PDB file of C-alpha atoms in Angstrom:
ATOM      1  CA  UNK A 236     -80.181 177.287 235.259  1.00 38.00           C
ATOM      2  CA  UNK A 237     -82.350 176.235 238.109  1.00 38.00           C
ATOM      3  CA  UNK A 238     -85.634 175.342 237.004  1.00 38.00           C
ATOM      4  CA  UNK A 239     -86.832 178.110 240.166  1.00 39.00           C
ATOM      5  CA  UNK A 240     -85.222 180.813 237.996  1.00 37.00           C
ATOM      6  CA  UNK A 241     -86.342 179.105 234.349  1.00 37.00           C
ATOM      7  CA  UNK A 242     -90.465 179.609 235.290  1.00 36.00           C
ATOM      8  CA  UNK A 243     -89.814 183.439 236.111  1.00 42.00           C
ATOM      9  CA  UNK A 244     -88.268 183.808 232.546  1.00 45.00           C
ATOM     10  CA  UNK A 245     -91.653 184.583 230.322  1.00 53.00           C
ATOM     11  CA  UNK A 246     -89.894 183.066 226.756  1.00 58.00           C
ATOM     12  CA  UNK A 247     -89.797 179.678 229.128  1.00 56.00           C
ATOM     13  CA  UNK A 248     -92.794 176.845 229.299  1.00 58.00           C
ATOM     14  CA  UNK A 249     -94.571 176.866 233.160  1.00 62.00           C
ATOM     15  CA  UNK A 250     -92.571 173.728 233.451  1.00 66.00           C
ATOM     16  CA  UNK A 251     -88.618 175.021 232.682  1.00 66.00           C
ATOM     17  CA  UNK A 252     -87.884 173.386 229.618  1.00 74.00           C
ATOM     18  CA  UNK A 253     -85.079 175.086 227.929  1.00 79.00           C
ATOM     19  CA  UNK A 254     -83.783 173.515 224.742  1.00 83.00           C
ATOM     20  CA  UNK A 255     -79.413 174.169 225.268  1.00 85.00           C
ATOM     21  CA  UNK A 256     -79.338 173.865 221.113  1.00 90.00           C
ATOM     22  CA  UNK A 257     -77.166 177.126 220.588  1.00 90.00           C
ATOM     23  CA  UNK A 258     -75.146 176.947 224.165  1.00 90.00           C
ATOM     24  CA  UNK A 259     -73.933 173.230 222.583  1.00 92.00           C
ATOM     25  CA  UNK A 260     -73.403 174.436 219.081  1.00 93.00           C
ATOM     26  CA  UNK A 261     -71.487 177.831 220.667  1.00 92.00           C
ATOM     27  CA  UNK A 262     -69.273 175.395 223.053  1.00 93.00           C
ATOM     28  CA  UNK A 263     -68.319 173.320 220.183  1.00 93.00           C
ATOM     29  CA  UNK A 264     -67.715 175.903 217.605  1.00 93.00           C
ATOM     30  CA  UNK A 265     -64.137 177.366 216.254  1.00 89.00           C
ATOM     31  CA  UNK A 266     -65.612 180.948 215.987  1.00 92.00           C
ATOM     32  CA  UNK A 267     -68.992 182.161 216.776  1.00 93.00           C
ATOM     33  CA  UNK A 268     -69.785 183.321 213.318  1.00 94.00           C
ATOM     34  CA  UNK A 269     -69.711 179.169 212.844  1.00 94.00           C
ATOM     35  CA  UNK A 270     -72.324 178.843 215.666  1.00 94.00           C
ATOM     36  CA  UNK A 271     -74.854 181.093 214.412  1.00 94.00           C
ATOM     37  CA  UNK A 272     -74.867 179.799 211.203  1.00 95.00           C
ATOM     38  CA  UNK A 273     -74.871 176.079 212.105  1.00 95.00           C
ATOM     39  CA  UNK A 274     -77.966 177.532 215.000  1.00 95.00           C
ATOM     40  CA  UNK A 275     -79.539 178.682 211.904  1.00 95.00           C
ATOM     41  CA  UNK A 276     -79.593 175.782 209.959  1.00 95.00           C
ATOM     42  CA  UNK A 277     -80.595 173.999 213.144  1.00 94.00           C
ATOM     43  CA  UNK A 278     -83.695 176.249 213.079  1.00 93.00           C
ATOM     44  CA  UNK A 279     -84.334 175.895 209.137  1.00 94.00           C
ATOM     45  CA  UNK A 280     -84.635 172.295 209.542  1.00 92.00           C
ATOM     46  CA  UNK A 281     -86.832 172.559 212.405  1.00 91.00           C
ATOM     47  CA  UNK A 282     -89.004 174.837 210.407  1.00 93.00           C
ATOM     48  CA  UNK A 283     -88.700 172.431 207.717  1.00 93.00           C
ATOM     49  CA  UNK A 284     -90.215 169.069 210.156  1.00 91.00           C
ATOM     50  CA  UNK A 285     -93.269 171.479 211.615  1.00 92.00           C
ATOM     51  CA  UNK A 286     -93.985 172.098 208.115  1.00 94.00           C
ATOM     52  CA  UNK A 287     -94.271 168.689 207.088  1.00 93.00           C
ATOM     53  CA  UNK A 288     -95.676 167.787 210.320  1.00 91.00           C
ATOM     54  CA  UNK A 289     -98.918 170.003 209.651  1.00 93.00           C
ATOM     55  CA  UNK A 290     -98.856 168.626 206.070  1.00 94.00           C
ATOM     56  CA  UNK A 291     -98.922 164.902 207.695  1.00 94.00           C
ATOM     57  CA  UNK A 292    -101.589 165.643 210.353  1.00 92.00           C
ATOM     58  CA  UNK A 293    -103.238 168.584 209.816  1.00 94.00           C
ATOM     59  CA  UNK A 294    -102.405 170.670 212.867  1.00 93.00           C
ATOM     60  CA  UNK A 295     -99.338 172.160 214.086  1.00 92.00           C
ATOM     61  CA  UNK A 296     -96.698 170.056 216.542  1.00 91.00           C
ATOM     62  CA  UNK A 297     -97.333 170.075 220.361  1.00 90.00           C
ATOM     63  CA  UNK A 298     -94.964 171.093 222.778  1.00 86.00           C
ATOM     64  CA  UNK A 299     -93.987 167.180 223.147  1.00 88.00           C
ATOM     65  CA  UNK A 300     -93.487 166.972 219.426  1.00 88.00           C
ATOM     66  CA  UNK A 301     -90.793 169.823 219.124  1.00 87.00           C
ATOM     67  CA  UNK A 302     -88.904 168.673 222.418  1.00 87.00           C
ATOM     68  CA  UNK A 303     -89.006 165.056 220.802  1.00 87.00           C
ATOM     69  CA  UNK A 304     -87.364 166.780 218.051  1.00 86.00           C
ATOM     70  CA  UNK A 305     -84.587 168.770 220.118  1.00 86.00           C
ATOM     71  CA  UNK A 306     -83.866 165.505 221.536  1.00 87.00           C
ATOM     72  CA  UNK A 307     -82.498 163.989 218.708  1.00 88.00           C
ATOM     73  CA  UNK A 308     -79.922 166.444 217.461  1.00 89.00           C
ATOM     74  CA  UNK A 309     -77.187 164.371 219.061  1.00 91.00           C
ATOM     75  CA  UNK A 310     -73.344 166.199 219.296  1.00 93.00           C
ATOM     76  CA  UNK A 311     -73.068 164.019 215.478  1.00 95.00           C
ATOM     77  CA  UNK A 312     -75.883 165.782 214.211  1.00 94.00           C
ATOM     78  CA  UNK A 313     -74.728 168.885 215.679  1.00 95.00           C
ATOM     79  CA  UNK A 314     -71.149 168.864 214.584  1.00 96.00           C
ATOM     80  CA  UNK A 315     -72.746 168.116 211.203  1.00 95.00           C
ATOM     81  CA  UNK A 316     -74.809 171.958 211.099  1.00 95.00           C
ATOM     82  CA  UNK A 317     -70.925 173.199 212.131  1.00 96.00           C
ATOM     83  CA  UNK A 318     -69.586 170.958 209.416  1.00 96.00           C
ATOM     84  CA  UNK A 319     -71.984 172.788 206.796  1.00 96.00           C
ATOM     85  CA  UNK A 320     -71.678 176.510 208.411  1.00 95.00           C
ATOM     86  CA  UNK A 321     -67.832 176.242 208.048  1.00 94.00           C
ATOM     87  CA  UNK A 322     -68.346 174.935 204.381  1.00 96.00           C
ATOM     88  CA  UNK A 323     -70.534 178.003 203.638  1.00 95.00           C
ATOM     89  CA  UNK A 324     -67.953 180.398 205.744  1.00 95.00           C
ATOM     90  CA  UNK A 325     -65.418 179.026 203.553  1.00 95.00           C
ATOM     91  CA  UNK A 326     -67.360 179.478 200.091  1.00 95.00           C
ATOM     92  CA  UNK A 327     -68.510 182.999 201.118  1.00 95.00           C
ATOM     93  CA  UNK A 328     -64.569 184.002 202.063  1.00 94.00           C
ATOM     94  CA  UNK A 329     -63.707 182.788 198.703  1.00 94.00           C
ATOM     95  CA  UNK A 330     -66.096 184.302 196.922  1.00 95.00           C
ATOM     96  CA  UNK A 331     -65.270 187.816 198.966  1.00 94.00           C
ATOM     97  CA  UNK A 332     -61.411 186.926 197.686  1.00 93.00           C
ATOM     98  CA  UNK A 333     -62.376 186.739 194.385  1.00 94.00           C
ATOM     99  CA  UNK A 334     -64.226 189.528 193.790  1.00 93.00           C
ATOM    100  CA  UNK A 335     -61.577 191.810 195.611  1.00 92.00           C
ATOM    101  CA  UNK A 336     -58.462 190.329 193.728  1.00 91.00           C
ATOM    102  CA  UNK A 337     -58.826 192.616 190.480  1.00 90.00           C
ATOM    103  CA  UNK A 338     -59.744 195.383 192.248  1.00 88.00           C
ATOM    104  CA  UNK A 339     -56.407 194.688 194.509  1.00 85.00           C
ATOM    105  CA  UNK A 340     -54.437 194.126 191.851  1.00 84.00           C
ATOM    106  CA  UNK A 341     -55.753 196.833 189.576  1.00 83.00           C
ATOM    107  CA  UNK A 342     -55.217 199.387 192.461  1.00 78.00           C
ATOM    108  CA  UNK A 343     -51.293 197.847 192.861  1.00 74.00           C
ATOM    109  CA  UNK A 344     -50.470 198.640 189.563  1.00 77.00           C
ATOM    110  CA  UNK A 345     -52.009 201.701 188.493  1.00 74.00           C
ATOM    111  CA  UNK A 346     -48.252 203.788 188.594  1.00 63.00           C
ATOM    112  CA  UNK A 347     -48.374 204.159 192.707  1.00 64.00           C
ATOM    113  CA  UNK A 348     -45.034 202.191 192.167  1.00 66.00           C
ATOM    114  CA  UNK A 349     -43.413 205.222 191.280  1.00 70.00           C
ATOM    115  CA  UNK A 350     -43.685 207.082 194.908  1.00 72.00           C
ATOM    116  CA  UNK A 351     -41.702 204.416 196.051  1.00 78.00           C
ATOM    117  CA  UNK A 352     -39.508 203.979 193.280  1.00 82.00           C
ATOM    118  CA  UNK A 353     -38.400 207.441 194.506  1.00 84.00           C
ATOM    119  CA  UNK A 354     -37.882 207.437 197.717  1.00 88.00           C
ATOM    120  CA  UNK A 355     -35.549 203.814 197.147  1.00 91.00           C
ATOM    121  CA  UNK A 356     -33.388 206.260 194.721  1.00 92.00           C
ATOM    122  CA  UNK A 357     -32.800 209.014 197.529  1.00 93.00           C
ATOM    123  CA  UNK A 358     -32.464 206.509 200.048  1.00 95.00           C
ATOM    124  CA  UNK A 359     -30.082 204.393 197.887  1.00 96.00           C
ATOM    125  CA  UNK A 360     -28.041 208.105 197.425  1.00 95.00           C
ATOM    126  CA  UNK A 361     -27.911 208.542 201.710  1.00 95.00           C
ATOM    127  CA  UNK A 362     -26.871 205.136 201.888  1.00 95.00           C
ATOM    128  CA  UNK A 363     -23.952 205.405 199.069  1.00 95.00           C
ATOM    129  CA  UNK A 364     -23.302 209.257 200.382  1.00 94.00           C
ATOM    130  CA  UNK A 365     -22.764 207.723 203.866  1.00 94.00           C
ATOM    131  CA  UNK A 366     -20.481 205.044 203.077  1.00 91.00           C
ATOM    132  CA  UNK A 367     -18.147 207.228 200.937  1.00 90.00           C
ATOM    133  CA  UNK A 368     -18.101 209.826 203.869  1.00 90.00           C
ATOM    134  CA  UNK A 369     -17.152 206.610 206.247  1.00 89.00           C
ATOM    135  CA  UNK A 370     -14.659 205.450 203.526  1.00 85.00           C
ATOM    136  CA  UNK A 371     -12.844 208.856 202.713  1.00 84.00           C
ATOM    137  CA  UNK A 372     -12.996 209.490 206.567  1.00 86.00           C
ATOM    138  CA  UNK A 373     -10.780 205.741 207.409  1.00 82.00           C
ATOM    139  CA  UNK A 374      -8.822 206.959 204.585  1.00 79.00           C
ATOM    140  CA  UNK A 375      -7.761 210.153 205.583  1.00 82.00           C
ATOM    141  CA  UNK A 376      -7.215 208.655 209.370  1.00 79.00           C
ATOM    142  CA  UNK A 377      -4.985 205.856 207.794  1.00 75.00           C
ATOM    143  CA  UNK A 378      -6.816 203.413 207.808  1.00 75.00           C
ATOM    144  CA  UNK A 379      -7.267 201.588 205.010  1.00 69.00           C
ATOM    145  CA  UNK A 380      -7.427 197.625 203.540  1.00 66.00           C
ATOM    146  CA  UNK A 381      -3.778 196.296 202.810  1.00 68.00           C
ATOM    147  CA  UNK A 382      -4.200 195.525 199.059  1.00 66.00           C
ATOM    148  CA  UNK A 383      -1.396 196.628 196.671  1.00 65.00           C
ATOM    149  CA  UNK A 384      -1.574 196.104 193.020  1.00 62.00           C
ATOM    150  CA  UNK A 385       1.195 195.689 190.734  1.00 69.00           C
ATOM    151  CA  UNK A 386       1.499 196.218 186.924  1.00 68.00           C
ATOM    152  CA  UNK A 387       2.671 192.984 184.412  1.00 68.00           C
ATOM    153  CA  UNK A 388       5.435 194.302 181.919  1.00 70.00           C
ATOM    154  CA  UNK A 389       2.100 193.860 179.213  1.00 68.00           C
ATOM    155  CA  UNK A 390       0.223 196.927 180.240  1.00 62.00           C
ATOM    156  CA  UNK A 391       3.091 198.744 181.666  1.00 57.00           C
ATOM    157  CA  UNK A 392       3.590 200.171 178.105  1.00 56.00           C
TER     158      UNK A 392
END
């Protein structure tokens, strides 16, 4: 962003300044939903240092004091707010998991099995309905497998 362009923006200092925080977190994250977290725990700690700043010196930070701070959340300290927003993303996906599973599994066996139980049956009937059709049809064409079986003198009686 030219800096011409960055006064005529009013959430912008007179002098340009634009803190690329999010931009950086968004280019290095796997998924968005990763960014705004780790942006958010960006900002809580932030919120965290003006409140112990106005606890150390009795007013609140200057504009100097909070660009010192942006200044020092180098790409490690950075990747470390990802590292935490995909541990979070990870514990709340579990946690969704778990509390689905029984109603999944209570849902899969509460007799639905039968519908399809059914319709295997029939289609188990086509299937063997079909195949004796194909079989009495080579049959009656001559065709056939060339198997012959002959009785012993045992069960001839």
């Amino acid at each position: 962003m030219s800096s011409a362009s960055a006064t005529t923006r009013p959430d912008l200092p007179d002098d340009g300044y634009y803190n690329p925080t999010f931009e950086t977190l968004d280019a290095m994250a796997a998924n968005p939903a990763a960014a705004a977290l780790a942006y958010y725990l960006y900002k809580s700690g932030k919120r965290q240092r003006v409140t112990q700043f106005r606890r150390a010196h009795g007013r609140a930070p200057s504009e100097a004091d909070l660009r010192s701070h942006a200044a020092t959340q180098t790409d490690e300290v950075l990747r470390s707010y990802l590292a935490r927003a995909g541990q979070i993303l990870n514990a709340v996906g579990e946690t969704a998991i778990a509390e689905a599973e029984p109603h999944i599994l209570r849902r899969a066996l509460q007799g639905r099995n039968w519908a399809s139980f059914w319709v295997s049956l029939a289609a188990t009937f086509v299937f063997t309905g079909i195949l004796a059709a194909v079989v009495g049809i080579a049959a009656i064409m001559g065709f056939g497998l060339p198997i012959s079986f002959s009785v012993g003198p045992e069960l001839a009686r």
